[in-house]
mmCIF file of C-alpha atoms and ligand atoms in Angstrom:
data_model
loop_
_atom_site.group_PDB
_atom_site.id
_atom_site.type_symbol
_atom_site.label_atom_id
_atom_site.label_comp_id
_atom_site.label_asym_id
_atom_site.label_seq_id
_atom_site.Cartn_x
_atom_site.Cartn_y
_atom_site.Cartn_z
ATOM 1 C CA MET A 134 70.558 93.943 62.962
ATOM 2 C CA THR A 135 71.282 97.383 61.582
ATOM 3 C CA HIS A 136 68.903 100.243 61.241
ATOM 4 C CA ALA A 137 69.072 100.014 57.459
ATOM 5 C CA GLU A 138 67.604 96.529 57.523
ATOM 6 C CA PHE A 139 64.397 97.952 58.923
ATOM 7 C CA LEU A 140 63.917 100.396 56.112
ATOM 8 C CA THR A 141 61.577 99.052 53.496
ATOM 9 C CA PRO A 142 61.608 100.313 49.935
ATOM 10 C CA SER A 143 58.507 102.175 48.883
ATOM 11 C CA PRO A 144 55.988 100.080 46.988
ATOM 12 C CA SER A 145 56.285 100.348 43.222
ATOM 13 C CA HIS A 146 52.964 102.149 42.994
ATOM 14 C CA SER A 147 53.634 104.652 45.748
ATOM 15 C CA THR A 148 52.028 108.023 45.265
ATOM 16 C CA ALA A 149 52.548 111.402 46.886
ATOM 17 C CA PRO A 150 52.249 111.291 50.687
ATOM 18 C CA ARG A 151 48.652 111.447 51.887
ATOM 19 C CA ALA A 152 47.285 112.961 55.019
ATOM 20 C CA GLU A 153 47.314 110.271 57.668
ATOM 21 C CA VAL A 154 44.175 109.223 59.450
ATOM 22 C CA GLY A 155 44.540 109.155 63.190
ATOM 23 C CA GLY A 156 43.350 112.478 64.455
ATOM 24 C CA GLN A 157 40.377 113.027 66.694
ATOM 25 C CA SER A 158 38.155 114.107 63.792
ATOM 26 C CA ASP A 159 38.717 110.806 61.985
ATOM 27 C CA ALA A 160 37.318 108.666 64.780
ATOM 28 C CA ASP A 161 33.895 107.053 64.790
ATOM 29 C CA TYR A 162 33.979 107.509 68.539
ATOM 30 C CA ILE A 163 36.359 108.783 71.197
ATOM 31 C CA PHE A 164 35.796 107.340 74.647
ATOM 32 C CA SER A 165 35.940 110.001 77.331
ATOM 33 C CA ASP A 166 38.495 109.450 80.074
ATOM 34 C CA ALA A 167 35.615 108.691 82.455
ATOM 35 C CA GLU A 168 34.182 106.092 80.048
ATOM 36 C CA ARG A 169 37.610 104.552 79.623
ATOM 37 C CA ALA A 170 38.054 104.326 83.388
ATOM 38 C CA THR A 171 34.627 102.692 83.729
ATOM 39 C CA LEU A 172 35.479 100.141 81.035
ATOM 40 C CA THR A 173 38.959 99.454 82.423
ATOM 41 C CA ASP A 174 37.551 98.655 85.866
ATOM 42 C CA TRP A 175 34.747 96.542 84.417
ATOM 43 C CA LEU A 176 37.021 94.569 82.097
ATOM 44 C CA ASP A 177 39.795 93.787 84.575
ATOM 45 C CA ILE A 178 38.584 90.227 85.089
ATOM 46 C CA PRO A 179 40.513 87.496 86.902
ATOM 47 C CA LEU A 180 40.589 84.964 84.068
ATOM 48 C CA ASN A 181 43.502 84.339 81.740
ATOM 49 C CA PRO A 182 42.261 83.955 78.130
ATOM 50 C CA TYR A 183 45.427 82.093 77.147
ATOM 51 C CA ARG A 184 45.019 79.445 79.867
ATOM 52 C CA GLU A 185 41.230 79.329 80.106
ATOM 53 C CA PRO A 186 39.788 80.578 76.809
ATOM 54 C CA GLY A 187 36.404 78.880 77.296
ATOM 55 C CA ALA A 188 35.841 80.253 80.794
ATOM 56 C CA PHE A 189 37.070 83.666 79.669
ATOM 57 C CA LEU A 190 34.579 83.868 76.785
ATOM 58 C CA ALA A 191 31.749 82.502 78.932
ATOM 59 C CA LEU A 192 32.364 85.217 81.521
ATOM 60 C CA ILE A 193 32.566 87.889 78.822
ATOM 61 C CA ARG A 194 29.218 86.768 77.386
ATOM 62 C CA ASP A 195 27.615 86.855 80.809
ATOM 63 C CA MET A 196 29.026 90.324 81.439
ATOM 64 C CA VAL A 197 27.817 91.562 78.057
ATOM 65 C CA ASP A 198 24.329 90.203 78.742
ATOM 66 C CA HIS A 199 24.000 91.755 82.186
ATOM 67 C CA GLU A 200 26.401 94.598 82.764
ATOM 68 C CA THR A 201 27.365 96.422 79.572
ATOM 69 C CA PRO A 202 27.462 100.203 80.047
ATOM 70 C CA THR A 203 24.745 101.842 77.954
ATOM 71 C CA PHE A 204 27.200 104.042 76.042
ATOM 72 C CA LEU A 205 29.014 100.961 74.738
ATOM 73 C CA THR A 206 25.823 99.096 73.803
ATOM 74 C CA GLU A 207 24.540 102.124 71.905
ATOM 75 C CA LEU A 208 27.858 102.700 70.156
ATOM 76 C CA CYS A 209 28.153 99.114 68.904
ATOM 77 C CA ALA A 210 24.494 99.051 67.830
ATOM 78 C CA ARG A 211 25.084 102.190 65.782
ATOM 79 C CA LEU A 212 28.285 100.867 64.219
ATOM 80 C CA SER A 213 26.970 97.405 63.379
ATOM 81 C CA ALA A 214 23.840 98.865 61.729
ATOM 82 C CA ALA A 215 25.845 100.460 58.905
ATOM 83 C CA PRO A 216 26.012 98.510 55.599
ATOM 84 C CA VAL A 217 29.425 96.879 55.449
ATOM 85 C CA GLU A 218 29.823 97.738 51.756
ATOM 86 C CA ASP A 219 29.756 101.423 52.662
ATOM 87 C CA LYS A 220 31.361 101.351 56.080
ATOM 88 C CA VAL A 221 34.341 99.033 55.749
ATOM 89 C CA CYS A 222 36.114 99.931 58.965
ATOM 90 C CA TYR A 223 35.525 101.435 62.389
ATOM 91 C CA TYR A 224 38.002 103.572 64.239
ATOM 92 C CA LEU A 225 37.638 104.128 67.988
ATOM 93 C CA LYS A 226 40.005 106.146 70.169
ATOM 94 C CA ASN A 227 40.937 106.228 73.841
ATOM 95 C CA CYS A 228 39.888 102.599 74.304
ATOM 96 C CA PRO A 229 40.640 100.682 77.503
ATOM 97 C CA VAL A 230 43.934 98.777 77.542
ATOM 98 C CA ASP A 231 45.851 97.196 80.404
ATOM 99 C CA PRO A 232 47.136 99.566 83.087
ATOM 100 C CA GLU A 233 50.597 98.018 82.697
ATOM 101 C CA ILE A 234 51.720 96.735 79.332
ATOM 102 C CA PRO A 235 54.815 94.545 79.534
ATOM 103 C CA MET A 236 57.738 94.785 77.125
ATOM 104 C CA LEU A 237 57.817 91.531 75.177
ATOM 105 C CA GLY A 238 61.170 91.815 73.437
ATOM 106 C CA PHE A 239 62.259 90.798 69.948
ATOM 107 C CA GLU A 240 63.188 87.151 70.500
ATOM 108 C CA ASP A 241 60.212 85.271 71.899
ATOM 109 C CA GLN A 242 57.327 87.670 72.246
ATOM 110 C CA LEU A 243 54.616 85.029 72.587
ATOM 111 C CA ASN A 244 56.135 83.246 75.589
ATOM 112 C CA GLU A 245 57.041 86.602 77.110
ATOM 113 C CA LYS A 246 53.379 87.590 76.795
ATOM 114 C CA TYR A 247 52.310 84.377 78.525
ATOM 115 C CA ARG A 248 54.856 85.015 81.272
ATOM 116 C CA LEU A 249 54.526 88.742 81.825
ATOM 117 C CA LYS A 250 50.968 89.776 81.019
ATOM 118 C CA LYS A 251 49.072 89.706 84.297
ATOM 119 C CA THR A 252 45.897 91.592 83.333
ATOM 120 C CA PHE A 253 43.697 91.095 80.295
ATOM 121 C CA VAL A 254 41.771 94.325 79.846
ATOM 122 C CA GLY A 255 42.738 94.637 76.172
ATOM 123 C CA GLU A 256 41.637 91.075 75.454
ATOM 124 C CA ALA A 257 38.380 91.593 77.348
ATOM 125 C CA PHE A 258 37.658 94.799 75.437
ATOM 126 C CA LEU A 259 38.198 93.054 72.096
ATOM 127 C CA ALA A 260 35.958 90.189 73.216
ATOM 128 C CA VAL A 261 33.198 92.502 74.443
ATOM 129 C CA VAL A 262 33.157 94.578 71.258
ATOM 130 C CA THR A 263 33.182 91.337 69.247
ATOM 131 C CA GLU A 264 30.046 90.197 71.091
ATOM 132 C CA LEU A 265 28.280 93.536 70.812
ATOM 133 C CA MET A 266 28.979 93.696 67.078
ATOM 134 C CA GLY A 267 27.300 90.286 66.694
ATOM 135 C CA THR A 268 30.466 88.444 65.669
ATOM 136 C CA ASP A 269 32.664 85.642 67.026
ATOM 137 C CA ILE A 270 36.420 85.421 67.453
ATOM 138 C CA ILE A 271 37.958 82.622 65.422
ATOM 139 C CA SER A 272 41.364 81.117 66.188
ATOM 140 C CA TYR A 273 43.568 78.867 64.068
ATOM 141 C CA ARG A 274 45.140 75.636 65.253
ATOM 142 C CA THR A 275 48.695 76.533 64.273
ATOM 143 C CA ALA A 276 48.551 80.300 64.809
ATOM 144 C CA ASN A 277 50.065 81.175 68.197
ATOM 145 C CA ASN A 278 49.013 77.839 69.732
ATOM 146 C CA GLY A 279 45.416 78.424 68.711
ATOM 147 C CA ASP A 280 45.050 81.499 70.925
ATOM 148 C CA LEU A 281 41.972 83.678 70.530
ATOM 149 C CA PHE A 282 44.179 86.756 70.774
ATOM 150 C CA GLN A 283 47.073 87.349 68.413
ATOM 151 C CA ASP A 284 49.902 89.861 68.412
ATOM 152 C CA ILE A 285 51.113 92.018 65.622
ATOM 153 C CA HIS A 286 54.535 92.342 67.199
ATOM 154 C CA PRO A 287 57.947 91.996 65.565
ATOM 155 C CA MET A 288 60.049 88.933 66.260
ATOM 156 C CA ARG A 289 63.583 88.358 65.010
ATOM 157 C CA GLU A 290 62.958 84.882 63.569
ATOM 158 C CA LEU A 291 60.053 86.106 61.424
ATOM 159 C CA ALA A 292 61.188 89.716 60.992
ATOM 160 C CA HIS A 293 61.224 89.602 57.210
ATOM 161 C CA THR A 294 58.287 87.298 56.493
ATOM 162 C CA PRO A 295 54.801 88.420 55.380
ATOM 163 C CA SER A 296 53.434 87.660 58.846
ATOM 164 C CA GLN A 297 52.228 89.244 62.077
ATOM 165 C CA LYS A 298 55.846 89.297 63.266
ATOM 166 C CA THR A 299 57.427 91.293 60.480
ATOM 167 C CA VAL A 300 59.248 94.607 60.750
ATOM 168 C CA ASP A 301 58.552 95.313 57.086
ATOM 169 C CA THR A 302 55.817 96.548 54.814
ATOM 170 C CA ILE A 303 53.100 94.029 53.941
ATOM 171 C CA LYS A 304 51.471 94.864 50.628
ATOM 172 C CA PHE A 305 47.710 94.991 50.011
ATOM 173 C CA HIS A 306 45.849 91.805 50.829
ATOM 174 C CA ALA A 307 42.849 90.243 52.486
ATOM 175 C CA ASP A 308 43.786 88.140 55.517
ATOM 176 C CA ILE A 309 44.222 84.393 54.950
ATOM 177 C CA PRO A 310 41.695 84.087 52.079
ATOM 178 C CA ASN A 311 42.843 80.534 51.344
ATOM 179 C CA ASN A 312 42.132 79.201 54.815
ATOM 180 C CA ARG A 313 39.129 76.916 55.301
ATOM 181 C CA VAL A 314 37.642 79.516 57.608
ATOM 182 C CA ARG A 315 38.191 82.920 56.095
ATOM 183 C CA PRO A 316 37.823 85.686 58.671
ATOM 184 C CA ASP A 317 35.144 88.298 58.010
ATOM 185 C CA TRP A 318 36.813 90.905 60.212
ATOM 186 C CA VAL A 319 40.188 91.896 61.602
ATOM 187 C CA TYR A 320 40.329 93.752 64.930
ATOM 188 C CA LEU A 321 43.474 95.690 65.894
ATOM 189 C CA LEU A 322 43.896 97.282 69.327
ATOM 190 C CA SER A 323 47.006 99.419 69.623
ATOM 191 C CA MET A 324 48.822 98.550 72.849
ATOM 192 C CA ARG A 325 52.183 100.196 72.175
ATOM 193 C CA ASN A 326 53.262 102.502 69.372
ATOM 194 C CA THR A 327 55.188 105.698 68.826
ATOM 195 C CA PRO A 328 54.642 108.480 66.296
ATOM 196 C CA GLU A 329 58.451 108.582 65.927
ATOM 197 C CA ASN A 330 58.107 105.737 63.447
ATOM 198 C CA LYS A 331 55.916 106.136 60.393
ATOM 199 C CA VAL A 332 54.086 102.804 60.228
ATOM 200 C CA TYR A 333 50.573 102.808 58.809
ATOM 201 C CA THR A 334 47.661 100.422 58.501
ATOM 202 C CA VAL A 335 46.150 101.180 55.112
ATOM 203 C CA VAL A 336 42.508 100.334 54.364
ATOM 204 C CA VAL A 337 40.761 100.424 50.982
ATOM 205 C CA SER A 338 37.042 100.049 50.334
ATOM 206 C CA LEU A 339 36.453 97.537 47.554
ATOM 207 C CA LYS A 340 33.313 99.364 46.503
ATOM 208 C CA GLU A 341 35.505 102.350 45.739
ATOM 209 C CA VAL A 342 37.974 100.142 43.871
ATOM 210 C CA PHE A 343 35.219 98.600 41.736
ATOM 211 C CA SER A 344 33.766 102.025 40.937
ATOM 212 C CA ARG A 345 37.100 102.943 39.345
ATOM 213 C CA LEU A 346 37.350 99.796 37.193
ATOM 214 C CA SER A 347 35.695 99.225 33.828
ATOM 215 C CA ASP A 348 33.127 96.460 33.278
ATOM 216 C CA ASP A 349 35.763 94.634 31.216
ATOM 217 C CA ASP A 350 38.200 94.778 34.130
ATOM 218 C CA ILE A 351 35.577 93.461 36.541
ATOM 219 C CA SER A 352 34.794 90.522 34.255
ATOM 220 C CA LEU A 353 38.511 89.785 33.889
ATOM 221 C CA LEU A 354 38.843 89.661 37.667
ATOM 222 C CA ARG A 355 36.088 87.024 37.732
ATOM 223 C CA GLN A 356 38.002 84.711 35.403
ATOM 224 C CA PRO A 357 40.080 81.810 36.819
ATOM 225 C CA ILE A 358 43.376 83.065 35.380
ATOM 226 C CA PHE A 359 45.185 84.126 38.561
ATOM 227 C CA TYR A 360 47.489 82.257 40.939
ATOM 228 C CA SER A 361 50.140 82.840 43.597
ATOM 229 C CA PRO A 362 53.275 81.034 44.740
ATOM 230 C CA HIS A 363 52.350 79.044 47.835
ATOM 231 C CA ASP A 364 55.359 80.104 49.829
ATOM 232 C CA THR A 365 54.461 83.784 49.689
ATOM 233 C CA ILE A 366 50.870 83.291 50.771
ATOM 234 C CA HIS A 367 50.297 83.094 54.464
ATOM 235 C CA VAL A 368 48.081 80.091 55.096
ATOM 236 C CA HIS A 369 47.935 78.511 58.493
ATOM 237 C CA GLY A 370 48.372 74.784 58.502
ATOM 238 C CA GLY A 371 51.244 74.809 56.051
ATOM 239 C CA GLN A 372 51.459 74.599 52.295
ATOM 240 C CA GLU A 373 53.185 72.353 49.799
ATOM 241 C CA PRO A 374 55.715 74.121 47.559
ATOM 242 C CA GLY A 375 54.326 75.271 44.243
ATOM 243 C CA PHE A 376 51.413 77.429 43.237
ATOM 244 C CA THR A 377 47.792 77.883 44.179
ATOM 245 C CA PRO A 378 45.281 76.572 41.611
ATOM 246 C CA LYS A 379 44.216 79.141 39.064
ATOM 247 C CA LYS A 380 41.182 81.019 40.276
ATOM 248 C CA PRO A 381 39.489 84.403 40.007
ATOM 249 C CA ILE A 382 40.617 87.377 42.062
ATOM 250 C CA LEU A 383 37.031 88.538 42.498
ATOM 251 C CA ILE A 384 35.161 85.694 44.174
ATOM 252 C CA THR A 385 31.470 85.387 44.965
ATOM 253 C CA GLU A 386 30.705 83.033 47.829
ATOM 254 C CA GLY A 387 27.629 82.731 50.025
ATOM 255 C CA GLY A 388 26.156 85.905 48.574
ATOM 256 C CA ARG A 389 29.318 87.886 49.277
ATOM 257 C CA GLU A 390 31.953 89.161 46.944
ATOM 258 C CA TYR A 391 35.555 89.504 48.014
ATOM 259 C CA LEU A 392 39.050 89.818 46.603
ATOM 260 C CA ALA A 393 41.495 86.933 46.915
ATOM 261 C CA PHE A 394 44.501 89.077 46.194
ATOM 262 C CA PHE A 395 47.953 89.644 47.590
ATOM 263 C CA GLU A 396 49.722 92.479 45.843
ATOM 264 C CA GLY A 397 53.078 91.427 44.482
ATOM 265 C CA ASN A 398 52.245 87.723 44.780
ATOM 266 C CA THR A 399 49.051 87.243 42.812
ATOM 267 C CA THR A 400 49.987 86.873 39.169
ATOM 268 C CA SER A 401 48.726 85.533 35.835
ATOM 269 C CA ASP A 402 50.077 83.926 32.661
ATOM 270 C CA ASP A 403 47.599 85.992 30.680
ATOM 271 C CA PRO A 404 48.809 89.491 29.710
ATOM 272 C CA ARG A 405 45.280 90.809 30.242
ATOM 273 C CA GLY A 406 45.384 89.371 33.757
ATOM 274 C CA LEU A 407 48.716 91.047 34.470
ATOM 275 C CA ALA A 408 47.395 94.359 33.165
ATOM 276 C CA VAL A 409 44.301 94.276 35.372
ATOM 277 C CA ILE A 410 46.451 93.390 38.402
ATOM 278 C CA ASP A 411 48.473 96.535 37.692
ATOM 279 C CA ARG A 412 45.328 98.641 37.442
ATOM 280 C CA VAL A 413 43.950 97.241 40.710
ATOM 281 C CA SER A 414 47.270 97.852 42.489
ATOM 282 C CA ALA A 415 47.457 101.433 41.239
ATOM 283 C CA ILE A 416 43.940 102.151 42.510
ATOM 284 C CA LEU A 417 44.690 100.596 45.906
ATOM 285 C CA HIS A 418 47.703 102.862 46.348
ATOM 286 C CA GLU A 419 45.802 105.882 45.110
ATOM 287 C CA ILE A 420 42.783 105.682 47.394
ATOM 288 C CA GLY A 421 43.983 103.745 50.459
ATOM 289 C CA LYS A 422 43.434 105.473 53.795
ATOM 290 C CA ASP A 423 46.521 105.563 56.031
ATOM 291 C CA PHE A 424 45.653 104.925 59.665
ATOM 292 C CA PHE A 425 48.277 105.654 62.265
ATOM 293 C CA LEU A 426 47.242 103.563 65.270
ATOM 294 C CA TYR A 427 48.034 105.620 68.330
ATOM 295 C CA GLU A 428 48.065 103.781 71.625
ATOM 296 C CA ARG A 429 44.502 102.927 72.712
ATOM 297 C CA ASP A 430 43.136 103.112 69.136
ATOM 298 C CA LEU A 431 40.932 100.263 67.925
ATOM 299 C CA LEU A 432 40.637 99.680 64.179
ATOM 300 C CA VAL A 433 38.037 97.139 63.030
ATOM 301 C CA MET A 434 38.421 96.242 59.336
ATOM 302 C CA SER A 435 36.144 94.209 57.099
ATOM 303 C CA ASN A 436 38.031 91.357 55.429
ATOM 304 C CA ASN A 437 35.278 91.080 52.791
ATOM 305 C CA THR A 438 34.498 94.580 51.617
ATOM 306 C CA ALA A 439 37.998 95.965 52.129
ATOM 307 C CA VAL A 440 41.619 95.010 51.706
ATOM 308 C CA HIS A 441 44.417 96.348 53.836
ATOM 309 C CA ALA A 442 48.167 96.757 53.998
ATOM 310 C CA ARG A 443 50.814 97.698 56.508
ATOM 311 C CA ARG A 444 53.239 100.279 55.251
ATOM 312 C CA VAL A 445 56.517 101.062 56.954
ATOM 313 C CA ASP A 446 57.569 104.469 55.649
ATOM 314 C CA GLU A 447 60.275 105.440 58.121
ATOM 315 C CA VAL A 448 61.814 103.968 61.253
ATOM 316 C CA THR A 449 63.853 106.369 63.368
ATOM 317 C CA ASN A 450 63.496 104.478 66.664
ATOM 318 C CA VAL A 451 64.447 100.857 66.013
ATOM 319 C CA ASP A 452 63.834 99.695 69.578
ATOM 320 C CA ALA A 453 60.342 101.157 69.544
ATOM 321 C CA HIS A 454 59.679 99.524 66.169
ATOM 322 C CA ARG A 455 60.678 96.160 67.624
ATOM 323 C CA ASN A 456 58.219 96.706 70.451
ATOM 324 C CA ARG A 457 55.258 98.006 68.458
ATOM 325 C CA TRP A 458 52.296 95.911 69.574
ATOM 326 C CA LEU A 459 48.798 95.581 68.194
ATOM 327 C CA LEU A 460 46.565 93.036 69.926
ATOM 328 C CA LYS A 461 44.536 91.346 67.215
ATOM 329 C CA THR A 462 41.569 89.066 66.682
ATOM 330 C CA TRP A 463 40.144 87.472 63.572
ATOM 331 C CA ASN A 464 36.346 87.444 63.706
ATOM 332 C CA VAL A 465 33.588 85.727 61.767
ATOM 333 C CA ASP A 466 30.013 86.906 61.355
ATOM 334 C CA ASP A 467 28.458 83.562 62.248
ATOM 335 C CA ILE A 468 30.531 80.769 63.695
ATOM 336 C CA THR A 469 27.738 78.236 63.179
ATOM 337 C CA ARG A 470 28.462 78.454 59.428
ATOM 338 C CA HIS A 471 31.909 77.027 60.150
ATOM 339 C CA THR A 472 31.042 74.162 62.489
ATOM 340 C CA ARG A 473 32.452 71.450 60.192
ATOM 341 C CA ASN A 474 35.864 73.166 60.229
ATOM 342 C CA LEU A 475 36.119 73.654 63.989
ATOM 343 C CA VAL A 476 38.448 71.498 66.084
ATOM 344 C CA PRO A 477 36.360 69.326 68.447
ATOM 345 C CA GLY A 478 36.895 70.145 72.110
ATOM 346 C CA LYS A 479 38.590 73.459 71.409
ATOM 347 C CA VAL A 480 37.229 76.964 71.814
ATOM 348 C CA GLN A 481 36.250 78.499 68.444
ATOM 349 C CA MET A 482 39.374 77.030 66.864
ATOM 350 C CA SER A 483 39.474 76.400 63.157
ATOM 351 C CA ASP A 484 41.278 73.406 61.725
ATOM 352 C CA GLU A 485 42.892 76.055 59.470
HETATM 353 FE FE1 FE2 B 194 46.564 91.505 57.189
#
């Protein structure tokens, strides 16, 4: 594969370059080196979450109940107290990750992870923060064998698909909004990255989007006049060819409002629908915050009150781009709300 194949055209609504988020002053918290060392020692537990997910989570819960360092308890209490409409993401720096992070390669990263990853500090940190924020990790039956922990890591076979394994830009979206269990949160822990390549995670507050739309636009978004081709929408469990049923973009469910939208895929037969899609897309590009996830950064994004994108602006080190690795979880606020969609006998696994 040539270098040129990694370069992704700028989105049609691209605006002038914005200052990236990623500096110390942008963080909600920066762990001191001493705090990171404390957490790394604490979280280096002898259980493999890919082989024994139930035992791993049980141990994590016991540790959280009895041993959590005060600074971490206080931090998560402060973060989780903020209204999610106003505080749509959290950005922590200098987080604990594994002392040795294996290279997974471009061909078969998942099996390489199973084979080569001998410590699970990153996974334990994600699980502990999940617990302290009052949420639960959710896995999906067909996503990475139903693992609790996912990888945003390029893979040749899926390098140009709108998936975790792409090398390309993924336009603005909420994660898997058509799944039976829609995640409320997305957690991203940066394991390996290089500033040589300009790859950003872009987050947009929906409250800010709505404040820039007219009342007429908002009511249009509530009308069932929008649809997407199935094959461009990432839904675990597979999809028949064709299109999603017509439905609103702005959906109210269980007292929450969220966007079911995938820029470039969501469309309408109604010219007014197409026009409002254009206005929403323009706003997303205008006000999105570009996070550069340095190694040991954790970005926690709401999947309800925000949408996100991944934007590949420039790749100068192709090998490093192929080895960029964000450890990821999907989380839900209350797993008991999803009991009927969980796979019996499995650990927090959704039947898609
Ligand atoms: Fe996503």
